[in-house]
Coordinates of C-alpha atoms in Angstrom, one line a residue:
X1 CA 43.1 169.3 34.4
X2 CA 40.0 168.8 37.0
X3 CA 39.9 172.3 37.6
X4 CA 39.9 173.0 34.0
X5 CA 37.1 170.5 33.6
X6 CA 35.4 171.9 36.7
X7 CA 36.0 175.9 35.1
X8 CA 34.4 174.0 31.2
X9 CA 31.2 172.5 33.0
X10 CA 30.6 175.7 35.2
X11 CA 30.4 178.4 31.9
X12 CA 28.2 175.3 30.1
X13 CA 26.0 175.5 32.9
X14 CA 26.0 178.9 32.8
X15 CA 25.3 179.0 29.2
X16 CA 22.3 176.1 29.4
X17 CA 21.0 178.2 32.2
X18 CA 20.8 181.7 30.4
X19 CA 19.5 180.1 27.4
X20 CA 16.2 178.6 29.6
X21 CA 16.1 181.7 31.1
X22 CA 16.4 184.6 28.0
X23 CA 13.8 182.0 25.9
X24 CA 10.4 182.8 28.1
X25 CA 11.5 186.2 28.2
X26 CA 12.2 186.4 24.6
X27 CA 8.6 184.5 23.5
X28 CA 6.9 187.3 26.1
X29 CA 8.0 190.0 23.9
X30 CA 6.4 188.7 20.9
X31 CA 3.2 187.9 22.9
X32 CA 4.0 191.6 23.6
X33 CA 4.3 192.6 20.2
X34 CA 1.2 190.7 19.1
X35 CA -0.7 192.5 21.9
X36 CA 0.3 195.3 20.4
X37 CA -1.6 194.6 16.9
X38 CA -4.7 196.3 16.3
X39 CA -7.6 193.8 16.8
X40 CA -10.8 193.9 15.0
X41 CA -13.9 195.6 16.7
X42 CA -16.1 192.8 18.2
X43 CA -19.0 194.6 16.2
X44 CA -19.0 195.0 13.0
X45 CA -21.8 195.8 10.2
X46 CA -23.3 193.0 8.8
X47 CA -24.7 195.0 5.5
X48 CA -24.3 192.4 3.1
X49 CA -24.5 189.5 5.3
X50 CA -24.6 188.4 8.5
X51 CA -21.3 185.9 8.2
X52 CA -19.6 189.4 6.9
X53 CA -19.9 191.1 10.3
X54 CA -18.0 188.6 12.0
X55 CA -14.6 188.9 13.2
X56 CA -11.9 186.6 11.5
X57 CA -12.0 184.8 7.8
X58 CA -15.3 183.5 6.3
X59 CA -15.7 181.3 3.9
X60 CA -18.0 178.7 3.0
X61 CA -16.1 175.8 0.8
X62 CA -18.4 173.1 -0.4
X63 CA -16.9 169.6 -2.3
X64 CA -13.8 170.4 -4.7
X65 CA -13.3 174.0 -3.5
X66 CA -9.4 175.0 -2.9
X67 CA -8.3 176.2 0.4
X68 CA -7.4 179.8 1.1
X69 CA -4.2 180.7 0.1
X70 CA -1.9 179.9 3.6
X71 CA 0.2 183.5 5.1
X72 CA -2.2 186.3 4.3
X73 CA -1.8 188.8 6.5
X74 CA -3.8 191.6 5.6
X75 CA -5.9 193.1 8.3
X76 CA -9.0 193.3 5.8
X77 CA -9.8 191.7 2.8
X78 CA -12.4 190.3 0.4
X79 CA -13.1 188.9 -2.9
X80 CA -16.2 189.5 -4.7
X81 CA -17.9 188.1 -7.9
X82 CA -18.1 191.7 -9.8
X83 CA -20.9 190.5 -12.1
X84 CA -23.2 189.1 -9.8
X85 CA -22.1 190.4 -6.2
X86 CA -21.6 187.5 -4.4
X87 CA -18.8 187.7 -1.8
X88 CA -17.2 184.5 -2.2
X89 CA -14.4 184.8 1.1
X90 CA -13.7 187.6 3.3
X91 CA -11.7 188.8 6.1
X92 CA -13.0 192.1 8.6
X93 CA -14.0 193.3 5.8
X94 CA -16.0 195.6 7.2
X95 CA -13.3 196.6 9.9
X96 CA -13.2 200.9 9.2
X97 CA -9.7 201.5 8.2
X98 CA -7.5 204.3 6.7
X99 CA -8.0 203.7 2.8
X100 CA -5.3 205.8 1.3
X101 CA -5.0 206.2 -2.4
X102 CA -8.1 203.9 -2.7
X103 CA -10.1 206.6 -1.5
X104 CA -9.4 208.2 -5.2
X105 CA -12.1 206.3 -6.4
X106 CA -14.7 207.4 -4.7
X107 CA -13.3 210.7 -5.8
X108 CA -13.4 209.6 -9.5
X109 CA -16.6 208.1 -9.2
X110 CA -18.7 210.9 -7.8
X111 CA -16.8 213.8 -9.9
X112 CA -15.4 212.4 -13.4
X113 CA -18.8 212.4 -14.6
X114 CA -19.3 216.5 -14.0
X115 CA -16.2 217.2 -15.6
X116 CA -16.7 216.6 -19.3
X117 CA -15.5 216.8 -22.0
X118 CA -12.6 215.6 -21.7
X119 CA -10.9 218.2 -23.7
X120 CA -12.1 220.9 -21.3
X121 CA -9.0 222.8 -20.6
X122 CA -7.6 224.5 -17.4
X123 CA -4.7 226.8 -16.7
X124 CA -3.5 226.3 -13.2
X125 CA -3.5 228.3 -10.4
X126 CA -1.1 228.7 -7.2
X127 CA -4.2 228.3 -5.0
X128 CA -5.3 225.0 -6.4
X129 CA -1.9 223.4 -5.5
X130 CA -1.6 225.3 -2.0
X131 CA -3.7 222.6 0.0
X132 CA -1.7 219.7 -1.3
X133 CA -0.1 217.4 1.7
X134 CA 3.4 217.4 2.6
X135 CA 5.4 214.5 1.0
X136 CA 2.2 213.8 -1.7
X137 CA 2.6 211.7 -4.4
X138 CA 2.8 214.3 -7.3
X139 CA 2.4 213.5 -11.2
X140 CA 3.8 217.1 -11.5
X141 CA 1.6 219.9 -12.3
X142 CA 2.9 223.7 -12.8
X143 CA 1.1 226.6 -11.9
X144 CA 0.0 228.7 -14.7
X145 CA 0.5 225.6 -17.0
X146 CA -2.7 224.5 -18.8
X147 CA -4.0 220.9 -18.9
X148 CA -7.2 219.2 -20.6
X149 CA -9.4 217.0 -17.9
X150 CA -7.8 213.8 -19.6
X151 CA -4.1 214.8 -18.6
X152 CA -5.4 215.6 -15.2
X153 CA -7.2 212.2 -14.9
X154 CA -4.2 210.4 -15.7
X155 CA -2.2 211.9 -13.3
X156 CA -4.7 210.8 -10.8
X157 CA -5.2 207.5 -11.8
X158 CA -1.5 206.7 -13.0
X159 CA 0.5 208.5 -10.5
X160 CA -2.0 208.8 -7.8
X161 CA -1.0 212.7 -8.4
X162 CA -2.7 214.5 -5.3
X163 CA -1.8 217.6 -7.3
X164 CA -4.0 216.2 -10.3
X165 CA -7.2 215.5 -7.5
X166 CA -6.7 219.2 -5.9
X167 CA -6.8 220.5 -9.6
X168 CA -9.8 218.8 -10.3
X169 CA -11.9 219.3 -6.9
X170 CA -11.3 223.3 -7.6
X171 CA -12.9 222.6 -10.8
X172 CA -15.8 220.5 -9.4
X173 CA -16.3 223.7 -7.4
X174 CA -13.5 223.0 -4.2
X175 CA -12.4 220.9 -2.2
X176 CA -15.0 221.2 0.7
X177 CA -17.9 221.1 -2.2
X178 CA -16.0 217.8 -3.5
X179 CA -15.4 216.2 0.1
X180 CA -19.7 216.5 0.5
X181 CA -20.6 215.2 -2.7
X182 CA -18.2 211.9 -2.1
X183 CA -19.6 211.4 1.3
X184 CA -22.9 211.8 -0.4
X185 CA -22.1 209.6 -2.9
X186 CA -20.5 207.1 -0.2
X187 CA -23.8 207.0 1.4
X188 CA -26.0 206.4 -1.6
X189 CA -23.8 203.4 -3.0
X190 CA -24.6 202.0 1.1
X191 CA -20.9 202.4 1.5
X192 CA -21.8 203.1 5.2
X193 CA -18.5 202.2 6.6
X194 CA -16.6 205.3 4.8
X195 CA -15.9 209.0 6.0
X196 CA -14.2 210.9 3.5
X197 CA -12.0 213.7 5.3
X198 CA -10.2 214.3 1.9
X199 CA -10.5 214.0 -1.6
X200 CA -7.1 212.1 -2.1
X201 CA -6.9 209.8 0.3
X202 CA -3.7 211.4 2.4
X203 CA -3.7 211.1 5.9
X204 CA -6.5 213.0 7.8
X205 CA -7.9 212.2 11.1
X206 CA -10.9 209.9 11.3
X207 CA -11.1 209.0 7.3
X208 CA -11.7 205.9 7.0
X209 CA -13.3 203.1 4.5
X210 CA -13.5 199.2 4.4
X211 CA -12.4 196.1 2.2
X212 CA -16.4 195.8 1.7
X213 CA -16.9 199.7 0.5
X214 CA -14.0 199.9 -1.5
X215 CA -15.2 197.0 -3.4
X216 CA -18.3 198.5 -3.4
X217 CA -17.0 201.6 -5.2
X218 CA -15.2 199.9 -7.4
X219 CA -18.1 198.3 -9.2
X220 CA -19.5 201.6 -8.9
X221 CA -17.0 203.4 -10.7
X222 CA -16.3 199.9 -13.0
X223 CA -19.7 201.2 -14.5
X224 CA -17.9 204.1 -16.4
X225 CA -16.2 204.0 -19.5
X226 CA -14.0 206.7 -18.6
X227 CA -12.8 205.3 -15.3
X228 CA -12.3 201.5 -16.6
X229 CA -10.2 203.0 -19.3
X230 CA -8.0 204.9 -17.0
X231 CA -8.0 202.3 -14.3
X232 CA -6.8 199.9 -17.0
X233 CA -3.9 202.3 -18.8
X234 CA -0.3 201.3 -17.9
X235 CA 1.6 204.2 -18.9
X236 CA 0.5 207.4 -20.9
X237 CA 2.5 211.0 -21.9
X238 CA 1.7 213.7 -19.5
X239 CA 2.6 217.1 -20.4
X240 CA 5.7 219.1 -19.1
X241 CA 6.8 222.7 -18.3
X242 CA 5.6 225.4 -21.5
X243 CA 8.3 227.4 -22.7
X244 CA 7.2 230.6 -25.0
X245 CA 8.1 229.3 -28.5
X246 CA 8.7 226.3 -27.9
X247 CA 6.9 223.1 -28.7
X248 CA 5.5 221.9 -25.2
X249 CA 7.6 218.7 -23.9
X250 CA 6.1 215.8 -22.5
X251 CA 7.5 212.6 -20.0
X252 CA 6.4 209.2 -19.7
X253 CA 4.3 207.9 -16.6
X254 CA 3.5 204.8 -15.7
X255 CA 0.9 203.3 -13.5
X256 CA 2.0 202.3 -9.9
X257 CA -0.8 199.3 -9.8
X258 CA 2.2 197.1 -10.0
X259 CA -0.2 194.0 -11.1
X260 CA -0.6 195.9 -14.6
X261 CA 3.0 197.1 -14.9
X262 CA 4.7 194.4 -12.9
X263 CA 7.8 195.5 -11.3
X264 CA 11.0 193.5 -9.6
X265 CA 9.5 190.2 -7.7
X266 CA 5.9 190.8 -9.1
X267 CA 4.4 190.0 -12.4
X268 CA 2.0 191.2 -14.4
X269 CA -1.4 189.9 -13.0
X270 CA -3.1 187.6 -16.2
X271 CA -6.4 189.2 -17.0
X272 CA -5.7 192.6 -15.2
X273 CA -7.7 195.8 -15.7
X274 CA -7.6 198.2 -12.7
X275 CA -8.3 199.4 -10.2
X276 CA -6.1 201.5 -8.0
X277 CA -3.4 201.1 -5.0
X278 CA -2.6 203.2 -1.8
X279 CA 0.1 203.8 0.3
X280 CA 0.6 206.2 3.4
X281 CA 2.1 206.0 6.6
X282 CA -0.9 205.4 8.4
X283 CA -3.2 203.2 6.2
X284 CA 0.0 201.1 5.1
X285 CA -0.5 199.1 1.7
X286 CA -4.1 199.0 0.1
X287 CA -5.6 197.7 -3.2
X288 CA -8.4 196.9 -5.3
X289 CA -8.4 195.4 -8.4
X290 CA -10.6 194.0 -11.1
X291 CA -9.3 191.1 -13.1
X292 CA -11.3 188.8 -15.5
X293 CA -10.6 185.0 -16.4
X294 CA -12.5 182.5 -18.8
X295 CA -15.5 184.5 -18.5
X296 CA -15.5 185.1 -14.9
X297 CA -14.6 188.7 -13.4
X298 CA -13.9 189.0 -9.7
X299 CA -13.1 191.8 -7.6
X300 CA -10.3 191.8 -5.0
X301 CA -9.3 194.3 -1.7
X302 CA -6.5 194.1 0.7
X303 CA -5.9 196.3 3.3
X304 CA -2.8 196.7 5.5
X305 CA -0.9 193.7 4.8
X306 CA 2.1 193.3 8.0
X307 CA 4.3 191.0 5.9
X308 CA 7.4 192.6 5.3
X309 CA 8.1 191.3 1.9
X310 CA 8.1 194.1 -0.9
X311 CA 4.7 194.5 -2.8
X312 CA 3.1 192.2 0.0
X313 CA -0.3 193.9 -0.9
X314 CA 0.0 193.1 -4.7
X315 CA 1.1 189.2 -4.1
X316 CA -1.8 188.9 -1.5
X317 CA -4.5 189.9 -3.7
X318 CA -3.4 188.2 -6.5
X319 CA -3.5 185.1 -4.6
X320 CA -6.6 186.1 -3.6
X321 CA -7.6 186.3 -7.4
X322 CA -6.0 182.8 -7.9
X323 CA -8.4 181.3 -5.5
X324 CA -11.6 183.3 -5.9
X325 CA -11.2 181.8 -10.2
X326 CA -10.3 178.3 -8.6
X327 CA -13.3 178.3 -6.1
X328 CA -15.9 179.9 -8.1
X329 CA -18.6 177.3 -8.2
X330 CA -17.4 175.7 -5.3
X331 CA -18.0 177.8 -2.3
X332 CA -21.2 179.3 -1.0
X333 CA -21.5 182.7 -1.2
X334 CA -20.9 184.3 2.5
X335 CA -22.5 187.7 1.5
X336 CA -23.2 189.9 -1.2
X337 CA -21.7 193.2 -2.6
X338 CA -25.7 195.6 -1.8
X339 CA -27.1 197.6 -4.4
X340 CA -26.9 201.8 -4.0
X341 CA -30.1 202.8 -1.8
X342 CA -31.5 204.7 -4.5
X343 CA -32.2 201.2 -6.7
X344 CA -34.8 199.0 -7.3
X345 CA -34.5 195.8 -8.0
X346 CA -37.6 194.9 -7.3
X347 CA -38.4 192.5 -4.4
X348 CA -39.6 195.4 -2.6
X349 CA -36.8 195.3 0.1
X350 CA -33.2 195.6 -1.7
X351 CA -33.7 198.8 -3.0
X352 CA -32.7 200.2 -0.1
X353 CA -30.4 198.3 1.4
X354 CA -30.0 196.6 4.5
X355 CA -29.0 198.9 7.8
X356 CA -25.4 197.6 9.7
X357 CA -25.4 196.2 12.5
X358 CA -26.0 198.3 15.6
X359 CA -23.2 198.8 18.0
X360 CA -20.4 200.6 18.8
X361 CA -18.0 202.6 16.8
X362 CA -16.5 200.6 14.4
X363 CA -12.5 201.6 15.4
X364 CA -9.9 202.3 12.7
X365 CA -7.2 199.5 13.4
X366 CA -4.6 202.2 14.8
X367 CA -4.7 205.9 14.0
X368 CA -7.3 206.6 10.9
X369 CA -6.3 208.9 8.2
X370 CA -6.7 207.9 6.3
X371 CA -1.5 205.0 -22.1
X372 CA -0.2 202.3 -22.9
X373 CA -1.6 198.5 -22.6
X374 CA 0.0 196.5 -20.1
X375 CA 1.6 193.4 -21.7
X376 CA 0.0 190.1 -21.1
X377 CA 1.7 186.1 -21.2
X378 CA 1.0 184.2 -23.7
X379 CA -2.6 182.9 -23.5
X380 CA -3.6 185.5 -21.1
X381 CA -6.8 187.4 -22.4
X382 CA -4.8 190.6 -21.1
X383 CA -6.4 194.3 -20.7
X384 CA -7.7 194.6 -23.8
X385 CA -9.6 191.6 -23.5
X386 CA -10.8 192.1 -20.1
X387 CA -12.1 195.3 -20.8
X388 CA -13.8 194.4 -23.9
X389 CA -15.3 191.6 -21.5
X390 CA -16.3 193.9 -18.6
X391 CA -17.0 196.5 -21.0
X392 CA -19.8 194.5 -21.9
X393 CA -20.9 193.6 -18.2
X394 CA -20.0 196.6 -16.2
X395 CA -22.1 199.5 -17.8
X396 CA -25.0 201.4 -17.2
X397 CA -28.2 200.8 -18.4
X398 CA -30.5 203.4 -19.8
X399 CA -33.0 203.4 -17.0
X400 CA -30.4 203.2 -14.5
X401 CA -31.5 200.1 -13.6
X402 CA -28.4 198.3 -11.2
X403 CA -29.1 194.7 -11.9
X404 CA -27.9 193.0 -9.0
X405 CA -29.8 189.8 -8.2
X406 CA -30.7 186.6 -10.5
X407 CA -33.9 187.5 -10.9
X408 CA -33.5 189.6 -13.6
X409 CA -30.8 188.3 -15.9
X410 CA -29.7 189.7 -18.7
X411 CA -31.4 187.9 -21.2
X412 CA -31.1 189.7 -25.2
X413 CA -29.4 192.9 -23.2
X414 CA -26.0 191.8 -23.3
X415 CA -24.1 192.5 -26.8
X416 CA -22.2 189.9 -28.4
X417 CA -18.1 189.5 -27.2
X418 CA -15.2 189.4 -29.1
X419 CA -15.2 186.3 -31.8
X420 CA -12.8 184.7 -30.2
X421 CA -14.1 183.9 -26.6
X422 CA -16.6 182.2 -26.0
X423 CA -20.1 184.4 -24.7
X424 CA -20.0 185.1 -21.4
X425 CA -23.5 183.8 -19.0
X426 CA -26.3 186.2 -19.6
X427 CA -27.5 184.9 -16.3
X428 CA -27.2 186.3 -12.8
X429 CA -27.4 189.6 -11.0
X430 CA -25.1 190.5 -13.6
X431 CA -24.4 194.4 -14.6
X432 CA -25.0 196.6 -17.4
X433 CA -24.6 196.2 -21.1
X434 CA -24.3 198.8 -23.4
X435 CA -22.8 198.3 -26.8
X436 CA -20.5 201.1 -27.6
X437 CA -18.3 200.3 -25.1
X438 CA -18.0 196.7 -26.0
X439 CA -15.1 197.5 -27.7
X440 CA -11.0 197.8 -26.2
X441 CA -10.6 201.0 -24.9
X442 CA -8.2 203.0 -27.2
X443 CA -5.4 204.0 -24.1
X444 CA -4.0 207.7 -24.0
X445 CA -1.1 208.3 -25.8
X446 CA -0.2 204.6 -27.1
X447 CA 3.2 203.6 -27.8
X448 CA 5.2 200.3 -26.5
X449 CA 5.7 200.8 -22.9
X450 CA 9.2 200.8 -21.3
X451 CA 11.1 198.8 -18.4
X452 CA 10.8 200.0 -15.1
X453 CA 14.7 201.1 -13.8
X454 CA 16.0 197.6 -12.5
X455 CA 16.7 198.9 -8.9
X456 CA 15.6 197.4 -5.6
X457 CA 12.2 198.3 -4.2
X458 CA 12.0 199.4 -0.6
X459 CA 9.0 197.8 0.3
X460 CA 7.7 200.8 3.1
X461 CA 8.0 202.9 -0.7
X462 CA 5.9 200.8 -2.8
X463 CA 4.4 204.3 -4.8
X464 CA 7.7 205.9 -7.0
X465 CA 8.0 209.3 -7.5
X466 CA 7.6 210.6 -10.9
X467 CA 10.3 209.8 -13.4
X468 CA 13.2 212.1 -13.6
X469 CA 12.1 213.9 -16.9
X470 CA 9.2 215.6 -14.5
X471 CA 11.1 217.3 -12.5
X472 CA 8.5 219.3 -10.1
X473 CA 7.8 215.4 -8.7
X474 CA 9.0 214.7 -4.9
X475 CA 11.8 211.7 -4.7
X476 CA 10.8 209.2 -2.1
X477 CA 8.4 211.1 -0.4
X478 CA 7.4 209.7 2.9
X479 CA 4.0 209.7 3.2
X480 CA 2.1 208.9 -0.1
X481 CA -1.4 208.3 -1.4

């Protein structure tokens, strides 16, 4: 019986022992593994705002303001007041990363005003759809099919259809011709941190953009009613393969912004209308939205979330949305959202923007590369409403003026809102009325939107392949944008 005891107390020994021993060892591999996470260049541009080329989360919260919403992990993010440009929080958002499918707006923004009407038709060619990526996303486009700039424009914003941007960029005059005129574009909205490699966002070495630019493009493109309308659009009929004698078929596509069509452990995002998501292997998850609320219409970007969770990137920035309505009022702006170069606003110095900081390159964070309505709850102004809102405050005015600071508010500019809401504040660098697009958008195609297939979600997947009635779609493609 001793030795029994004596064998018992050895192994426990043993046991106690290993466990003080493996636990150091075990904590040094996650140091290890945190080491391993890309850091944030120690220089950053401050364009915008000095607080905004700092490292780490700013935010300024004065008496009654909520805190930040706790476990965000995205490696960039910001949230903007869309109206009047304050930057209300922020997180390296400046921080040059690969922007994925976000990079589509920039694409939208610089050509969807060249290609008009949109009725022009195009028969497609094999050429057009030669240079499309490997493992694309893909709304589904045939060669020698014909397609109306509308169609193809859905299939861009929808299904983030790189097929759809290749068809388009041929008919903006190619695809090198398109890449200059975005980077162009990029420049002249001071969206200084981008370099556009590619139209569609897939992964191409040294494209890169920020939280801060992409949110910057957004409002840019926000202007349009074209692009609000499409960014806003849950699902729409895109048309399928011609057969001689036949009436031409058309399937069902649905928007992969999962904050307008909701999907398994995400719901539809109260006050929703745009903007557009990304995925690819290199830039991970990326968003940018636009959602309104009471009046107030604030603009959101998250880049790279690490949390594991599916639709990390969606539950983030709607947090982020939560806060930003909570905290308006309440914080002090810690930068501002610049005005394009090419503007003048009059004080003699923000017309052309403010030069980033000097320094060294900014890094990419690991390798760059970079309709139907949506329903709403009950009581939420949903899309229609929010469009009819920002339709009202994000459009152009005739002289091209881009509003941008409270000195020059809005007073007798701004047409009167829905009946039902109360007027939004005229005040405050606040952007762009124009009547005839005060109205709802009328979505392509309307008719009562269907269920998403109740199936799991694999999280690293978070961008679908086109449904099964287009068949010339990729399933589970690896690498989308």
């Amino acid at each position: 019986m001793p030795a029994l005891k004596k064998i018992a107390l050895t192994v426990t020994s043993a046991a106690l022992l290993s466990g003080f021993v493996l636990s150091p060892a075990s904590a040094a591999d996650k140091d290890k593994s945190d080491d391993k996470q890309p850091k944030p260049p120690s220089t950053m541009s401050s364009l915008g705002g000095e607080q905004l080329g700092k490292a780490g989360t700013q935010v300024n919260l004065g008496p009654g303001a909520p805190v930040l919403p706790k476990e965000l992990t995205g490696r960039s993010w910001i949230v903007a007041d869309a109206e009047n440009g304050d930057v209300l929080a922020a997180h390296n958002s400046h921080w040059r990363l690969p922007p994925a499918s976000t990079m589509k707006m920039l694409f939208a923004d610089t050509v969807l005003p060249a290609l008009q009407p949109t009725t022009l038709t195009h028969k497609v060619t094999e050429s057009e759809l030669a240079g499309v990526g490997e493992g694309s996303s893909l709304v589904g486009i045939k060669e020698d099919h014909t397609y109306t700039v509308h169609d193809l424009w859905l299939g861009v914003f929808l299904r983030s259809g790189n097929d759809a941007v290749h068809v388009l960029s041929e008919m903006y005059g190619g695809v090198p011709k398109t890449v200059a005129a975005m980077q162009k574009h990029a420049e002249e909205l001071q969206a200084l941190d981008t370099r556009v490699v590619s139209p569609d966002g897939y992964d191409a070495p040294r494209q890169v953009s920020s939280a801060y630019d992409l949110t910057l493009i957004a409002r840019s493109g926000l202007q349009k009613k074209d692009f609000r309308e499409y960014a806003a659009t849950a699902s729409a009929d895109f048309p399928g393969e011609e057969k001689k004698g036949k009436k031409r078929d058309s399937f069902e596509i649905q928007n992969t912004n999962r904050l307008i069509t909701g999907d398994i452990g995400v719901d539809p995002y109260q006050g929703i209308a745009g903007v557009k998501n990304g995925y690819t292997t290199h830039a991970g998850n990326t968003f940018t939205g636009v959602a309104e609320r009471n009046g107030k219409v604030l603009l959101v970007t998250v880049m790279n979330p690490s949390a594991e969770e599916s639709h990390a990137v969606y539950k983030e920035a709607a947090n982020l949305l939560d806060w930003g309505f909570a905290a308006s009022g309440k914080v002090t702006p810690v930068g501002e959202l610049v005005p394009p170069k090419s503007v003048d606003t009059g004080t003699g110095t923000g017309g052309k923007g403010a030069a980033p900081a000097a320094g060294a390159d900014q890094g990419s964070g690991g390798q760059a590369e970079a309709a139907h309505a949506s329903a709403a709850p009950d009581g939420s102004s949903g899309v229609g409403i929010a469009l009819a809102i920002i339709g009202g405050l994000l459009v152009f005015l005739a002289g091209g003026v881009f509003l941008v600071n409270r000195r020059w508010p809005l007073t007798g500019l701004a047409p009167p809102p829905p009946p039902t809401r109360p007027p939004p504040p005229r005040g405050g660098r606040a952007l762009y009325p124009e009547p005839a697009l005060c109205q709802p958008p009328r979505l392509a195609r309307a008719h009562p939107p269907t269920a998403d297939p109740a199936e799991p979600v694999d999280p690293a997947e978070p961008v679908e392949p086109a449904t099964s009635a287009a068949p010339s779609a990729p399933s589970a493609p690896t690498d989308k944008s």
